[in-house]
Amino acid sequence: MGAGAVGSYYGALLARGGHEVTMVARGPHLEALRRRGTVVVREADGRVWEAPVAVRPRPDPGPAFMA
């Protein structure tokens, strides 16, 4: 799943629930996830927790097809 704000949150919830999660990212975000190996979640009530994730670079888009 994409490693944006929403994807990271739901991916972290899945990982915390015991599922293996692979995030897709690019640029500095990709490198940070590779270094850390976790997604850090900061809840609205101030709680902070982490969940382990794997990460892959975003694949190059393929050719567009006309219908």
CSV table of C-alpha atoms in Angstrom, one decimal:
chain,number,residue,atom,x,y,z
A,1,MET,CA,0.0,0.0,0.0
A,2,GLY,CA,1.1,3.6,-0.5
A,3,ALA,CA,3.1,5.1,2.4
A,4,GLY,CA,1.2,8.4,2.5
A,5,ALA,CA,-0.5,9.6,5.6
A,6,VAL,CA,-3.6,7.4,5.3
A,7,GLY,CA,-1.8,4.3,3.8
A,8,SER,CA,0.9,4.5,6.6
A,9,TYR,CA,-1.8,4.7,9.3
A,10,TYR,CA,-3.8,1.7,8.0
A,11,GLY,CA,-0.7,-0.2,7.2
A,12,ALA,CA,0.6,0.3,10.7
A,13,LEU,CA,-2.8,-0.9,12.1
A,14,LEU,CA,-2.5,-4.1,10.0
A,15,ALA,CA,1.1,-4.6,11.1
A,16,ARG,CA,0.2,-4.1,14.7
A,17,GLY,CA,-2.6,-6.7,14.2
A,18,GLY,CA,0.0,-9.3,13.1
A,19,HIS,CA,-0.1,-8.9,9.3
A,20,GLU,CA,3.0,-8.6,7.1
A,21,VAL,CA,2.8,-5.2,5.5
A,22,THR,CA,4.9,-3.8,2.5
A,23,MET,CA,4.7,-0.1,1.9
A,24,VAL,CA,5.4,1.6,-1.4
A,25,ALA,CA,7.3,4.9,-1.2
A,26,ARG,CA,9.7,7.1,-3.1
A,27,GLY,CA,12.4,9.6,-2.4
A,28,PRO,CA,13.3,10.6,1.2
A,29,HIS,CA,10.3,8.8,2.6
A,30,LEU,CA,11.5,5.5,1.0
A,31,GLU,CA,14.9,6.0,2.6
A,32,ALA,CA,13.5,6.8,6.0
A,33,LEU,CA,11.3,3.8,6.0
A,34,ARG,CA,14.2,1.6,4.9
A,35,ARG,CA,16.5,2.9,7.7
A,36,ARG,CA,13.9,2.7,10.4
A,37,GLY,CA,11.9,-0.4,9.3
A,38,THR,CA,8.9,0.9,11.1
A,39,VAL,CA,6.0,3.3,10.6
A,40,VAL,CA,5.6,5.8,13.5
A,41,VAL,CA,2.1,6.7,14.4
A,42,ARG,CA,1.1,9.8,16.4
A,43,GLU,CA,-2.5,9.6,17.5
A,44,ALA,CA,-4.6,12.7,18.1
A,45,ASP,CA,-4.6,12.0,21.9
A,46,GLY,CA,-0.8,12.2,22.0
A,47,ARG,CA,0.0,8.5,22.0
A,48,VAL,CA,2.9,7.4,19.8
A,49,TRP,CA,3.5,3.9,18.6
A,50,GLU,CA,5.5,2.1,15.9
A,51,ALA,CA,4.7,-0.9,13.7
A,52,PRO,CA,7.2,-2.9,11.6
A,53,VAL,CA,6.9,-2.7,7.8
A,54,ALA,CA,8.8,-3.7,4.7
A,55,VAL,CA,9.2,-1.1,2.0
A,56,ARG,CA,9.7,-1.1,-1.8
A,57,PRO,CA,10.2,1.7,-4.3
A,58,ARG,CA,7.3,2.8,-6.2
A,59,PRO,CA,7.2,0.9,-9.6
A,60,ASP,CA,7.5,2.9,-12.8
A,61,PRO,CA,4.1,3.5,-14.4
A,62,GLY,CA,3.6,1.3,-17.4
A,63,PRO,CA,2.4,2.4,-20.8
A,64,ALA,CA,-1.1,3.9,-21.0
A,65,PHE,CA,-3.6,2.1,-23.0
A,66,MET,CA,-6.4,3.6,-25.0
A,67,ALA,CA,-9.8,1.9,-24.9
